[in-house]
Short mmCIF file of C-alpha atoms and ligand atoms in Angstrom, two decimals:
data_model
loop_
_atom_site.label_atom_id
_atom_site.label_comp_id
_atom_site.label_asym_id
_atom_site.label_seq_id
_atom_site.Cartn_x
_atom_site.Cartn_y
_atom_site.Cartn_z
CA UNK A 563 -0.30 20.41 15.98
CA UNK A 564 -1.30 17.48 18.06
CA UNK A 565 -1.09 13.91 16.51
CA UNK A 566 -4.82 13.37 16.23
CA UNK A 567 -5.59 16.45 14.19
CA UNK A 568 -3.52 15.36 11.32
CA UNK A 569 -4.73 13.57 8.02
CA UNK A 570 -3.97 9.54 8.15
CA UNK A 571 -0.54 9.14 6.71
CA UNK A 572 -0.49 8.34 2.78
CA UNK A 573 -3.94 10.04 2.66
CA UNK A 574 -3.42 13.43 0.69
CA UNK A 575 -5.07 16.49 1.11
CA UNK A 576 -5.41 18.14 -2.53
CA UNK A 577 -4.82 21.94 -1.70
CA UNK A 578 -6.08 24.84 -3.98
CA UNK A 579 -3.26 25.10 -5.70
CA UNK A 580 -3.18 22.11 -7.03
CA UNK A 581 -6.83 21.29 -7.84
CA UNK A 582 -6.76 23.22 -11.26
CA UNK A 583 -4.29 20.98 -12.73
CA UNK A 584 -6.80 18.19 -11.21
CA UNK A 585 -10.00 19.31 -12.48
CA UNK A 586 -7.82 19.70 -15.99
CA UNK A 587 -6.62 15.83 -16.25
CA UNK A 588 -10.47 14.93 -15.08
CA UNK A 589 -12.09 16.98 -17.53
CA UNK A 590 -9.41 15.99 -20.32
CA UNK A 591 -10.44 12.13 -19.37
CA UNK A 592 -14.15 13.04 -18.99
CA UNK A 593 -14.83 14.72 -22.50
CA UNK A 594 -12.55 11.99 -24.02
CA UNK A 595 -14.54 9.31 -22.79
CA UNK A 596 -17.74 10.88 -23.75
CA UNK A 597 -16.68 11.40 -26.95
CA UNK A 598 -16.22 7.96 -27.64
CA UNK A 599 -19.23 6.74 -26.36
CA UNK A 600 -18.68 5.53 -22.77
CA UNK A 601 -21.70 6.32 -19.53
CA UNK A 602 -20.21 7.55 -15.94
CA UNK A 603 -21.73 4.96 -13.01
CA UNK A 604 -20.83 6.01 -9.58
CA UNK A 605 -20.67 3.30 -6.89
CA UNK A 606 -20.21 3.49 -3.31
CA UNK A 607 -17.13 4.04 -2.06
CA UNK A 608 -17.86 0.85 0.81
CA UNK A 609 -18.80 -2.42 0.09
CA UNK A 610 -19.23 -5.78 1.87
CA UNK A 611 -16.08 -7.70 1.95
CA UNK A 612 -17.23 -10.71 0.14
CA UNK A 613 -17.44 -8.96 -2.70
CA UNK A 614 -13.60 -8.11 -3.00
CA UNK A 615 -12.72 -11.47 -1.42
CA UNK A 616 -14.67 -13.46 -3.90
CA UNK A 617 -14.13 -10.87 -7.20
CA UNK A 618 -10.08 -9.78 -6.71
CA UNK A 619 -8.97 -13.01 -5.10
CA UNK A 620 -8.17 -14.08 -1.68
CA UNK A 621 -4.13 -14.96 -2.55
CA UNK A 622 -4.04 -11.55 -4.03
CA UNK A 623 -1.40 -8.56 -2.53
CA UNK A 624 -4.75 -6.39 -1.98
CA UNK A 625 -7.14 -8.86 -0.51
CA UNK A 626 -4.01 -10.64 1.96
CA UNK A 627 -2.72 -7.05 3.09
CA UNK A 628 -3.66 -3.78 1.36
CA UNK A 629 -7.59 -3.54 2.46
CA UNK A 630 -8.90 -1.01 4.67
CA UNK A 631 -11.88 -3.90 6.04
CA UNK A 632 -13.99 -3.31 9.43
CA UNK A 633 -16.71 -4.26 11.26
CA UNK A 634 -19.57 -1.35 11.58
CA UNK A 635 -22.67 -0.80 14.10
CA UNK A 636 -24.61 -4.17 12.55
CA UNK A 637 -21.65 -6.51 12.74
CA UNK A 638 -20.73 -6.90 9.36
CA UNK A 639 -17.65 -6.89 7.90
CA UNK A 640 -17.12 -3.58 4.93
CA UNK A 641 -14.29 -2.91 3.24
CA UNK A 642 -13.12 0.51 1.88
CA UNK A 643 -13.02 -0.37 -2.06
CA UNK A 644 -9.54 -1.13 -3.17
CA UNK A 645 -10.69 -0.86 -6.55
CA UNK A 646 -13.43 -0.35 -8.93
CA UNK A 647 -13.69 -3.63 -11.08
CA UNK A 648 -15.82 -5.20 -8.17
CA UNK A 649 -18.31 -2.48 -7.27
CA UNK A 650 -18.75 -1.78 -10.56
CA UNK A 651 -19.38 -5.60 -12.02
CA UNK A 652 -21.77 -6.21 -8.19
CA UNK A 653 -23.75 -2.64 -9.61
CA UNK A 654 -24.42 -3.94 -13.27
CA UNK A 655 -25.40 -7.40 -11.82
CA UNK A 656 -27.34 -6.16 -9.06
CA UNK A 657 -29.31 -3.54 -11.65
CA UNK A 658 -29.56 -6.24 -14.13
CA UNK A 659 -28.24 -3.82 -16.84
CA UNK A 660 -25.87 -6.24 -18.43
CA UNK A 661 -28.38 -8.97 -18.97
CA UNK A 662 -29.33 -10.60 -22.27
CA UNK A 663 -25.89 -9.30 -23.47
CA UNK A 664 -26.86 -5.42 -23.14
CA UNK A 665 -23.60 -4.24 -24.21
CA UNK A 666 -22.62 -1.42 -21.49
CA UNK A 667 -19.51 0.95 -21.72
CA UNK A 668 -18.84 2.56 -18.06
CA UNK A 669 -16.74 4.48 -16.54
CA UNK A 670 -16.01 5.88 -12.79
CA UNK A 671 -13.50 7.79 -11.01
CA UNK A 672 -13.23 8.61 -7.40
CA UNK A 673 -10.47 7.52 -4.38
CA UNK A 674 -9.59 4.19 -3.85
CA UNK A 675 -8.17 2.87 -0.75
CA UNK A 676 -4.87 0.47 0.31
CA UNK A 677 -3.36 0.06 3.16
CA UNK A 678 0.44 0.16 1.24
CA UNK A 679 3.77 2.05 2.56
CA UNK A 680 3.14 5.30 1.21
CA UNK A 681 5.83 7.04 -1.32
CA UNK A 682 6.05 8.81 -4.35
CA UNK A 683 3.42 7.87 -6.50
CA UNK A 684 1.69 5.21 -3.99
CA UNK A 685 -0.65 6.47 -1.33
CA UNK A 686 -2.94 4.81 0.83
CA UNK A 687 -6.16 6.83 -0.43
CA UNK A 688 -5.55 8.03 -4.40
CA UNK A 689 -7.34 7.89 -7.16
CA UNK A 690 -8.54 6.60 -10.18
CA UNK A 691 -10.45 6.50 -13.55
CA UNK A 692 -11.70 3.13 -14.91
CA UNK A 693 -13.29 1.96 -16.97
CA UNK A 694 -15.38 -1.50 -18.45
CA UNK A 695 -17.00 -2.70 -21.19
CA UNK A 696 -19.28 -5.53 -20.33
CA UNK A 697 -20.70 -7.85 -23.68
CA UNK A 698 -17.98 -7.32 -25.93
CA UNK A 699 -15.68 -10.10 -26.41
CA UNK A 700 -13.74 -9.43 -29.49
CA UNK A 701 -10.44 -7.90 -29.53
CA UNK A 702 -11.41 -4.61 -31.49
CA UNK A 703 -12.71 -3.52 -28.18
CA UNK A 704 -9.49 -4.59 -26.19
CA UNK A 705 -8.09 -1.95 -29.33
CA UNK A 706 -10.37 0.99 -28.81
CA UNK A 707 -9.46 1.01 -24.76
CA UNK A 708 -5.86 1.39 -25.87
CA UNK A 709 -6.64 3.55 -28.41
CA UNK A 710 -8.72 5.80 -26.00
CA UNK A 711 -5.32 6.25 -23.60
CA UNK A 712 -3.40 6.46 -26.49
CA UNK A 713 -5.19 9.82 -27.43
CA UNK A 714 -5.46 10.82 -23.84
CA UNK A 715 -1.50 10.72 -23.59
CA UNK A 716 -1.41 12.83 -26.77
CA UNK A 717 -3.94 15.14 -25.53
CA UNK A 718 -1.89 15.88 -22.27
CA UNK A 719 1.41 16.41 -24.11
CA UNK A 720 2.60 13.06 -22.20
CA UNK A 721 3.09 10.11 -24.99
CA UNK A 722 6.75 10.58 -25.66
CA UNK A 723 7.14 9.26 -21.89
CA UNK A 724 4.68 6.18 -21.91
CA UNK A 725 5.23 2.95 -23.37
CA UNK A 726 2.73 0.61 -23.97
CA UNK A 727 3.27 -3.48 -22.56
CA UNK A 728 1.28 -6.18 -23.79
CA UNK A 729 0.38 -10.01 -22.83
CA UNK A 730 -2.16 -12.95 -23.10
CA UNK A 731 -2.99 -14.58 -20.15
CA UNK A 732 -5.14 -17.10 -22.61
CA UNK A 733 -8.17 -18.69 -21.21
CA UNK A 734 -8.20 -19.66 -17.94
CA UNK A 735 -7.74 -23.28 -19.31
CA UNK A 736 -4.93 -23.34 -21.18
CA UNK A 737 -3.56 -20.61 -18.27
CA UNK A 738 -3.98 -23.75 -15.93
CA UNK A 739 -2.18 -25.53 -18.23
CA UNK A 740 0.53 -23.06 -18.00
CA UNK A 741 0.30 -22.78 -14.57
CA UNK A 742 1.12 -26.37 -13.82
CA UNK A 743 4.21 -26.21 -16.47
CA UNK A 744 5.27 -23.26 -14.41
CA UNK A 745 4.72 -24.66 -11.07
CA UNK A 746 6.81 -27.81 -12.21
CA UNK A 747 9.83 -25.83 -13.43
CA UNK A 748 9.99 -23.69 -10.38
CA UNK A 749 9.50 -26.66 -8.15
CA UNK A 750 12.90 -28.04 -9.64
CA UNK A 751 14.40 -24.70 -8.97
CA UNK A 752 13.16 -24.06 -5.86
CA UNK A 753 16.29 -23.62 -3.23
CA UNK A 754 17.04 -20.65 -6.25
CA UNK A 755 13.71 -18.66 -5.44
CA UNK A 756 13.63 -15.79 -2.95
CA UNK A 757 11.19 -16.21 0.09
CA UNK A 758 8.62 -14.27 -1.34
CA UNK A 759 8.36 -16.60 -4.70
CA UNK A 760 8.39 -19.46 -3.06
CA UNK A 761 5.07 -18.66 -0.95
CA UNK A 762 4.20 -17.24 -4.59
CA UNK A 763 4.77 -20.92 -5.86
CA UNK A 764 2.16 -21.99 -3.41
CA UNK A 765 -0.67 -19.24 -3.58
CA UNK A 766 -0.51 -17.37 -6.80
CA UNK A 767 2.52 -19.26 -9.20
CA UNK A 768 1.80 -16.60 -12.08
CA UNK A 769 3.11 -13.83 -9.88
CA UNK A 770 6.74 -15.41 -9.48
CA UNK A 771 6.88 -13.89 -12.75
CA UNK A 772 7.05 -10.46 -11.93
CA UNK A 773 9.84 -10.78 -9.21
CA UNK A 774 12.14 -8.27 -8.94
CA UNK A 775 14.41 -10.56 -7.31
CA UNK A 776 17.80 -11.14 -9.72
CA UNK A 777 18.44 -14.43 -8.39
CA UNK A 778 14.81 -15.59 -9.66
CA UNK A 779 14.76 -13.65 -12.38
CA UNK A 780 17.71 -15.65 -14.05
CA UNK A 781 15.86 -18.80 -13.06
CA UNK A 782 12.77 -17.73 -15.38
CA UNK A 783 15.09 -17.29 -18.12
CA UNK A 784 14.33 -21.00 -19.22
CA UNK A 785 11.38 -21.47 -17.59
CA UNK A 786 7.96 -22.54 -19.74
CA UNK A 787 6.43 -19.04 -21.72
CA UNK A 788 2.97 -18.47 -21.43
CA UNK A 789 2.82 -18.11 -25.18
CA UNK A 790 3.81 -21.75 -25.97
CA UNK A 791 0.70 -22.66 -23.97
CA UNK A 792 -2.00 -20.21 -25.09
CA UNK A 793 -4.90 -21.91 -26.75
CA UNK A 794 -6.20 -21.07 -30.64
CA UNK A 795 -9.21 -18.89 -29.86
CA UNK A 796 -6.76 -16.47 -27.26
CA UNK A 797 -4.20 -16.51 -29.79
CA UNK A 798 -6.08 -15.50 -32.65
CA UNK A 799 -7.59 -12.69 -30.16
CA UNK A 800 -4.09 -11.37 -29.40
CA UNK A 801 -3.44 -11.43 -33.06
CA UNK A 802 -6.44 -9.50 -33.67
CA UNK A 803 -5.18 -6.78 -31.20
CA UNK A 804 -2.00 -6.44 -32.00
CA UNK A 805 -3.28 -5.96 -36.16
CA UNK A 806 -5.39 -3.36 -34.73
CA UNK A 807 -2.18 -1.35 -33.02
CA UNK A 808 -0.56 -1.80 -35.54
CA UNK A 809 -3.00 -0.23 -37.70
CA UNK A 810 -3.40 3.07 -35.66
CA UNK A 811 0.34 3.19 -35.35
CA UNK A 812 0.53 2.63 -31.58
CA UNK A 813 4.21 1.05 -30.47
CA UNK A 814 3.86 -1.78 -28.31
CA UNK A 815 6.03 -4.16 -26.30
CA UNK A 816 5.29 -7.70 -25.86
CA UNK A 817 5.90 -8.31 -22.14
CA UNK A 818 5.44 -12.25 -21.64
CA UNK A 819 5.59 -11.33 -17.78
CA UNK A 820 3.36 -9.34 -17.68
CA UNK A 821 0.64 -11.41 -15.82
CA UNK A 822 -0.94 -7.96 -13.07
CA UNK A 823 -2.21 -8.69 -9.58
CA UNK A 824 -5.68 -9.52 -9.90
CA UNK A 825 -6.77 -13.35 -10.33
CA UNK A 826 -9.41 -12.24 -12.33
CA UNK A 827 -8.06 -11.31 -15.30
CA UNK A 828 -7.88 -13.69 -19.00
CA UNK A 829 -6.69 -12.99 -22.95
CA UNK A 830 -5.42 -9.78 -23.12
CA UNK A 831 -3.39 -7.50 -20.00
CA UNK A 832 -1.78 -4.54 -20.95
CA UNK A 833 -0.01 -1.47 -18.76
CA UNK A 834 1.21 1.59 -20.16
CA UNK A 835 4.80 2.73 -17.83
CA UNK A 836 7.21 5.36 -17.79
CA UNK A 837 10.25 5.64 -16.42
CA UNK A 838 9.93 9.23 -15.26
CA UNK A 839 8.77 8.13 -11.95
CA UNK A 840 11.02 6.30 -10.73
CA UNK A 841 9.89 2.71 -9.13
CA UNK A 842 5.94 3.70 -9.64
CA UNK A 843 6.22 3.51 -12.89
CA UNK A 844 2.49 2.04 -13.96
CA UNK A 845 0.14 4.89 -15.06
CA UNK A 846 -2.78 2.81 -16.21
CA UNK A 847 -3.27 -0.96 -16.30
CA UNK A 848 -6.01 -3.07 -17.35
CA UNK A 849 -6.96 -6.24 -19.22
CA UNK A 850 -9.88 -8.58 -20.31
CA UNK A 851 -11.97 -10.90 -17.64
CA UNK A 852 -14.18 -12.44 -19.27
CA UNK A 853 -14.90 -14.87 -16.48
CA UNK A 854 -15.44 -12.58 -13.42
CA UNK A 855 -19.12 -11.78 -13.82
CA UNK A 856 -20.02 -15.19 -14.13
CA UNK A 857 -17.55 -15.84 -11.07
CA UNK A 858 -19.48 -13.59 -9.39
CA UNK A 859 -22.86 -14.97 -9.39
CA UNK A 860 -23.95 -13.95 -13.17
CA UNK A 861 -24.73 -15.10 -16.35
CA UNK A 862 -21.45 -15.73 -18.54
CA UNK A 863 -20.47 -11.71 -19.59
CA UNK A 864 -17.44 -11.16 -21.12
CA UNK A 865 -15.77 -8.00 -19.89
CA UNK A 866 -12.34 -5.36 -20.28
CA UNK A 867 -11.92 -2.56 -18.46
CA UNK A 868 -8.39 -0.16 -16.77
CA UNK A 869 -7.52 1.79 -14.38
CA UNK A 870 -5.31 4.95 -14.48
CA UNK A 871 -4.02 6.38 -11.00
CA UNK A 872 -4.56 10.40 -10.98
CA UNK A 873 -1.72 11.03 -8.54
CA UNK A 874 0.54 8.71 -10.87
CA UNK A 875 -0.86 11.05 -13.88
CA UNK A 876 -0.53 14.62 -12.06
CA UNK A 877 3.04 14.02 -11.14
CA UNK A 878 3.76 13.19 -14.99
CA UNK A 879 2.69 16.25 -15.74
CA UNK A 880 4.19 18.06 -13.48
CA UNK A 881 7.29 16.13 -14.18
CA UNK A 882 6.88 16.76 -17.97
CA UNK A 883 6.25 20.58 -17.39
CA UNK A 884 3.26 19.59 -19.23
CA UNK A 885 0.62 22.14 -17.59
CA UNK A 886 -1.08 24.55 -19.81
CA UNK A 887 -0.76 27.65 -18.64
CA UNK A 888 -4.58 28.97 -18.55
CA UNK A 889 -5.44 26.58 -16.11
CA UNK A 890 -3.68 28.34 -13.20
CA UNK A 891 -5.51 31.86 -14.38
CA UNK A 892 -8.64 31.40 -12.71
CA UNK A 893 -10.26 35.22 -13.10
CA UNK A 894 -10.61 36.69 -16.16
CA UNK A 895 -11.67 40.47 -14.47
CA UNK A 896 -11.56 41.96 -11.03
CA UNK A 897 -14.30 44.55 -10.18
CA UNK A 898 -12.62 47.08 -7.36
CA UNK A 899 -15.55 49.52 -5.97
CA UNK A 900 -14.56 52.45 -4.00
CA UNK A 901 -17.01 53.99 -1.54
CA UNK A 902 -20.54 52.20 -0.36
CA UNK A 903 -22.74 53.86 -2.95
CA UNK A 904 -20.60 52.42 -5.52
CA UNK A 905 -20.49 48.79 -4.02
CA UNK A 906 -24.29 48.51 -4.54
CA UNK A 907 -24.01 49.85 -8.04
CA UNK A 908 -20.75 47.47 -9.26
CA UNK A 909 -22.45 44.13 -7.51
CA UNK A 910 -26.04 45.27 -9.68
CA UNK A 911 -23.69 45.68 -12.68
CA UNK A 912 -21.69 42.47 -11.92
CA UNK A 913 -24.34 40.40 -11.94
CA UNK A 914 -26.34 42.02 -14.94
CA UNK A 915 -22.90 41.20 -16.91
CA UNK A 916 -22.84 37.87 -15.81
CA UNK A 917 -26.09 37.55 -17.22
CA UNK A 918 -25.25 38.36 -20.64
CA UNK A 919 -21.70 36.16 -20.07
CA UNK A 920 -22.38 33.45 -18.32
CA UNK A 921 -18.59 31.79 -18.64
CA UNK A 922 -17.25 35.64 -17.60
CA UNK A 923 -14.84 34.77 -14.89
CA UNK A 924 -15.65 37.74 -12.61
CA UNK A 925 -14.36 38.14 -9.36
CA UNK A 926 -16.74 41.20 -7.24
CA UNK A 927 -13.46 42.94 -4.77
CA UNK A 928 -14.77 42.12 -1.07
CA UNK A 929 -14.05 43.86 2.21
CA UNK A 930 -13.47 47.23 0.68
CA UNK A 931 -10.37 48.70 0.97
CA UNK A 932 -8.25 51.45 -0.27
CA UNK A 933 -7.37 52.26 -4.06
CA UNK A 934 -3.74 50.80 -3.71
CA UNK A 935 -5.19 47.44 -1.54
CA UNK A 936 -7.93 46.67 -3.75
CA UNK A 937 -5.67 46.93 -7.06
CA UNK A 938 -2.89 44.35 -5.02
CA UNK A 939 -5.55 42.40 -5.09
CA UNK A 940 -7.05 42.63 -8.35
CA UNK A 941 -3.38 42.14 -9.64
CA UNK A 942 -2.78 39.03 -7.33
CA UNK A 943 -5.79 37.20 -8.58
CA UNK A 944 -4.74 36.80 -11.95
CA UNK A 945 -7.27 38.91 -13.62
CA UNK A 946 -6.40 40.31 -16.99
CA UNK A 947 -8.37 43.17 -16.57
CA UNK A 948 -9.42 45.02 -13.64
CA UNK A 949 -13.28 47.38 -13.57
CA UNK A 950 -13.10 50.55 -11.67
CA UNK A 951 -15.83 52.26 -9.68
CA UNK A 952 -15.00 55.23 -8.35
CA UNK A 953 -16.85 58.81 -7.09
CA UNK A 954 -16.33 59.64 -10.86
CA UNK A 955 -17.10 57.09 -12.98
CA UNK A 956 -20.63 56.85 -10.64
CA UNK A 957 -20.95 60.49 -11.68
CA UNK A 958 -20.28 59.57 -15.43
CA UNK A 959 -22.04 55.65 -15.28
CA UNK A 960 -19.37 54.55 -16.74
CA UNK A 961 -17.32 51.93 -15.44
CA UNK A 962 -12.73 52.35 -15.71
CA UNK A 963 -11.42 49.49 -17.60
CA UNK A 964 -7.85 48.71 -16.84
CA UNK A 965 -5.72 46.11 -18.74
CA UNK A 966 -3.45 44.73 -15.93
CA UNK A 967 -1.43 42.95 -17.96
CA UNK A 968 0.40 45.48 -19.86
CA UNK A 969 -2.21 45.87 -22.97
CA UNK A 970 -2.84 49.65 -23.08
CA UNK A 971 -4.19 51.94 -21.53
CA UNK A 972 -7.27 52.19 -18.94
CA UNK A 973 -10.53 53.83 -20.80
CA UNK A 974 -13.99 54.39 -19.66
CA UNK A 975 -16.81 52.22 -20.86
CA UNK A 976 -20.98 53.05 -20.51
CA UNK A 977 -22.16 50.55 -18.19
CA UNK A 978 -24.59 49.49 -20.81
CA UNK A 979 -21.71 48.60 -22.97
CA UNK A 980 -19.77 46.55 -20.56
CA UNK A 981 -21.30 43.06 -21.28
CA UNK A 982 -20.56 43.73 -25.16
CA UNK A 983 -17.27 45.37 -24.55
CA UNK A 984 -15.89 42.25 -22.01
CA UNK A 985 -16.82 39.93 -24.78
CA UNK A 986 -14.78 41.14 -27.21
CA UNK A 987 -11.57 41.09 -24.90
CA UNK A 988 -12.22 37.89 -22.58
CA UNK A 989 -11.55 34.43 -24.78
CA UNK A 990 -14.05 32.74 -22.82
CA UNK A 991 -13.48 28.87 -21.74
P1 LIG B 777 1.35 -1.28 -8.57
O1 LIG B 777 2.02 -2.40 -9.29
O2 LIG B 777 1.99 0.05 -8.81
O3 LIG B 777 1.09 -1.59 -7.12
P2 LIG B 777 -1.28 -2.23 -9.15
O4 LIG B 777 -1.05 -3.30 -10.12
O5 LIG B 777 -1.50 -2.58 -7.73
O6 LIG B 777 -0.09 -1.16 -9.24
P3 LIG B 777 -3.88 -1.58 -10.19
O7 LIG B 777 -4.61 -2.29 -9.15
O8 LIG B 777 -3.81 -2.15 -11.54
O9 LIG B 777 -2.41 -1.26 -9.67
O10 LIG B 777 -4.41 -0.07 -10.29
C1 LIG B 777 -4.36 0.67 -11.51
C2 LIG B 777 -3.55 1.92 -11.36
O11 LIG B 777 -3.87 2.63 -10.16
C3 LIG B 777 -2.05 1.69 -11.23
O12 LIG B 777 -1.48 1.50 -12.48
C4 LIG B 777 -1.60 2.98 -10.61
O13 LIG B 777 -1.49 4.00 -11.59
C5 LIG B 777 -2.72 3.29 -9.67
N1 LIG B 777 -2.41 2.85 -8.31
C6 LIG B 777 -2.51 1.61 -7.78
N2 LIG B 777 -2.20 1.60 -6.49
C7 LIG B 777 -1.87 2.88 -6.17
C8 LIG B 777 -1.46 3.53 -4.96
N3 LIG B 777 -1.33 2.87 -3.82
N4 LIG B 777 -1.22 4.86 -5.01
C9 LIG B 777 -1.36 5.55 -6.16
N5 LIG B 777 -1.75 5.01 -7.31
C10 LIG B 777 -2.00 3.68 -7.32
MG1 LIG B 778 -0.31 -2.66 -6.04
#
């Protein structure tokens, strides 16, 4: 195939085969999220660029290198959203739905877009679900977020494999404080640093913290701790958290370098990683920014919110041999018709049964066929049972019920009785 009729590299297609364990994870998150109380918002997937430039930072990975930005028909500059935090904080603003401290619990999911160098796990257009709370600032919501993904992992059979890290970035005062204790130790070290930490040391100190350089990483072994610095109000916050955890019984590691991408974030950060993916090892990461909305062009509005990547999640699964094994049997029973007169007939009695059983999974044979093609396919779509129309059961009305999955034998049923009889037989989702 020519080069211009192929998908952007690091830009997926999500074939058939895979969308059912897909729709699964999204439907697991979905339900979960409604059951504790959180509203879906849906955003655009463009925005202006200003709005990630002023939200996410401009000495940030994304906003220096990662966005997907361009000028259309009317001259301005848009950016494919690199995340949801922004769109989703510019929405509630813009709406007005967060004002007077309206408390609002949201969540999105849809593909997000960075221009990285795709590999396992990273892409340049995947996916996520996030969420944010907007005008709660105490630390039992900070709790119930982690709580929330803690039930999620148990719900998908994936917990054993995650492991949850936690830090305070304190307010963004006593972080400044921080920062400048940082920024002098490092500054004494400096000929130690790698390249990349020393432009770090200029832009964004915090981040020299989560080198993976060796060299650097043994010059941070005595450098200032975040922790030493953190002011009463964030430490009692932290405190409050971790009593919380500790509560529920959710194992946590303190991570005091820990400190994520985004400029935005304050108090609490938190990631949940495995190490069954080898270096993309983050499956959901998140933290408290309580200053971004004002930052933004609001009124003060405390806020916490994640993300969790759906690629990141579907390979755990599929890592974990943690797919339930309904999801790939899509059709519960396979109506094969033989003859014209008894097409007509099986499509009128298809659809009165799906009347009386709305979640019946019925797949209607098309493009005729012989008796031996038309059971192939009955047999290769899964179906547990398989409905017969033939010259003689049209004679009879009565429709040949075969179990194709070894449960006796095949009897005849009154077409009046179908509906009843299917119900009995079919768990239905
Ligand atoms: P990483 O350190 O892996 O680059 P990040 O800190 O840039 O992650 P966030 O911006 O916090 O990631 O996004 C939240 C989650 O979205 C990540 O934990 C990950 O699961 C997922 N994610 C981020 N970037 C990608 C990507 N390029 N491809 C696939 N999933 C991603
Ligand atoms: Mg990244």
């Amino acid at each position: 195939m020519s080069k211009s009729l192929q998908a952007i590299r690091g830009m997926n297609d999500i074939l058939p085969e895979q969308t059912p364990l897909w729709r699964y994870l999204e439907g697991t998150v979905a339900r979960l999220l409604d059951n504790y109380g959180y509203k879906q918002i849906r955003m655009p997937i463009v925005e202006f660029t200003e709005l990630f430039k002023r939200s996410i930072g401009e000495v940030t990975d994304i906003v220096e290198k990662e966005m997907y930005t361009f000028e259309d028909r009317n001259g301005d500059s848009l950016t494919l959203r690199p995340e949801g935090t922004a769109a989703c904080v510019r929405a509630v603003l813009e709406h007005g739905i967060t004002g007077g401290g309206q408390v609002q619990k949201l969540w999105y999911i849809g593909p997000m877009f960075r221009h990285e160098r795709p590999q396992k796990g990273r892409y340049r257009q995947f996916h996520q679900i996030g969420l944010e709370v907007f005008n709660l600032d105490g630390p039992d919501i900070d709790a119930e977020l982690i709580i929330m993904t803690w039930r999620l992992w148990g719900e998908l059979g994936i917990r054993d494999a995650v492991k949850l890290e936690l830090n305070s970035l304190g307010t963004s005062e006593s972080r400044g404080r921080y920062r400048e204790a940082l920024v002098e130790y490092l500054l004494a070290h400096h000929d130690k640093l790698d390249e990349d930490s020393q432009r770090r040391l200029k832009t964004n100190p915090l981040r020299v913290l989560d080198t993976k350089n060796a060299e650097t990483q043994a010059v941070l072994v005595d450098a200032p701790k975040m922790a030493d610095y953190l002011d009463d109000e964030s430490r009692a916050h932290f405190e409050g958290l971790k009593a919380r955890l500790d509560a529920v019984g959710i194992p946590y590691v303190l991570n005091p370098k820990l400190v994520r991408g985004l400029d935005y974030y304050s108090k609490t950060v938190f990631e949940w990683v495995t190490d069954k993916l080898g270096a993309q090892g983050t499956v959901c990461a998140g933290g408290r920014y309580d200053g971004l909305v004002e930052q933004m062009g609001g009124k003060p509005t405390t806020g916490v919110g994640f993300a969790m990547g759906i690629e990141r999640l579907v390979l755990m699964l599929e890592t974990l041999e943690q797919i339930p094994e309904e999801i790939s049997r899509q059709v519960d029973v396979y109506l094969c018709a033989f003859g014209e007169e008894a097409e007509l007939a099986g499509l009128a009695l298809a659809e009165r049964v799906r009347d009386q059983l709305p979640n019946l999974r019925l797949q209607v044979n098309a493009g005729a066929g012989s008796f031996k093609s038309q059971f192939k396919k009955a047999d290769k779509s899964g179906a547990l049972y398989a409905l017969i129309l033939g010259d003689d059961e049209m004679a009879q009305q009565v429709v040949g019920f075969k179990p194709l999955r070894g449960q006796g034998e095949q009897q005849s049923i009154a077409w009046d009785a179908l509906a009843a009889h299917l119900a009995t037989c079919v768990v239905q989702g």
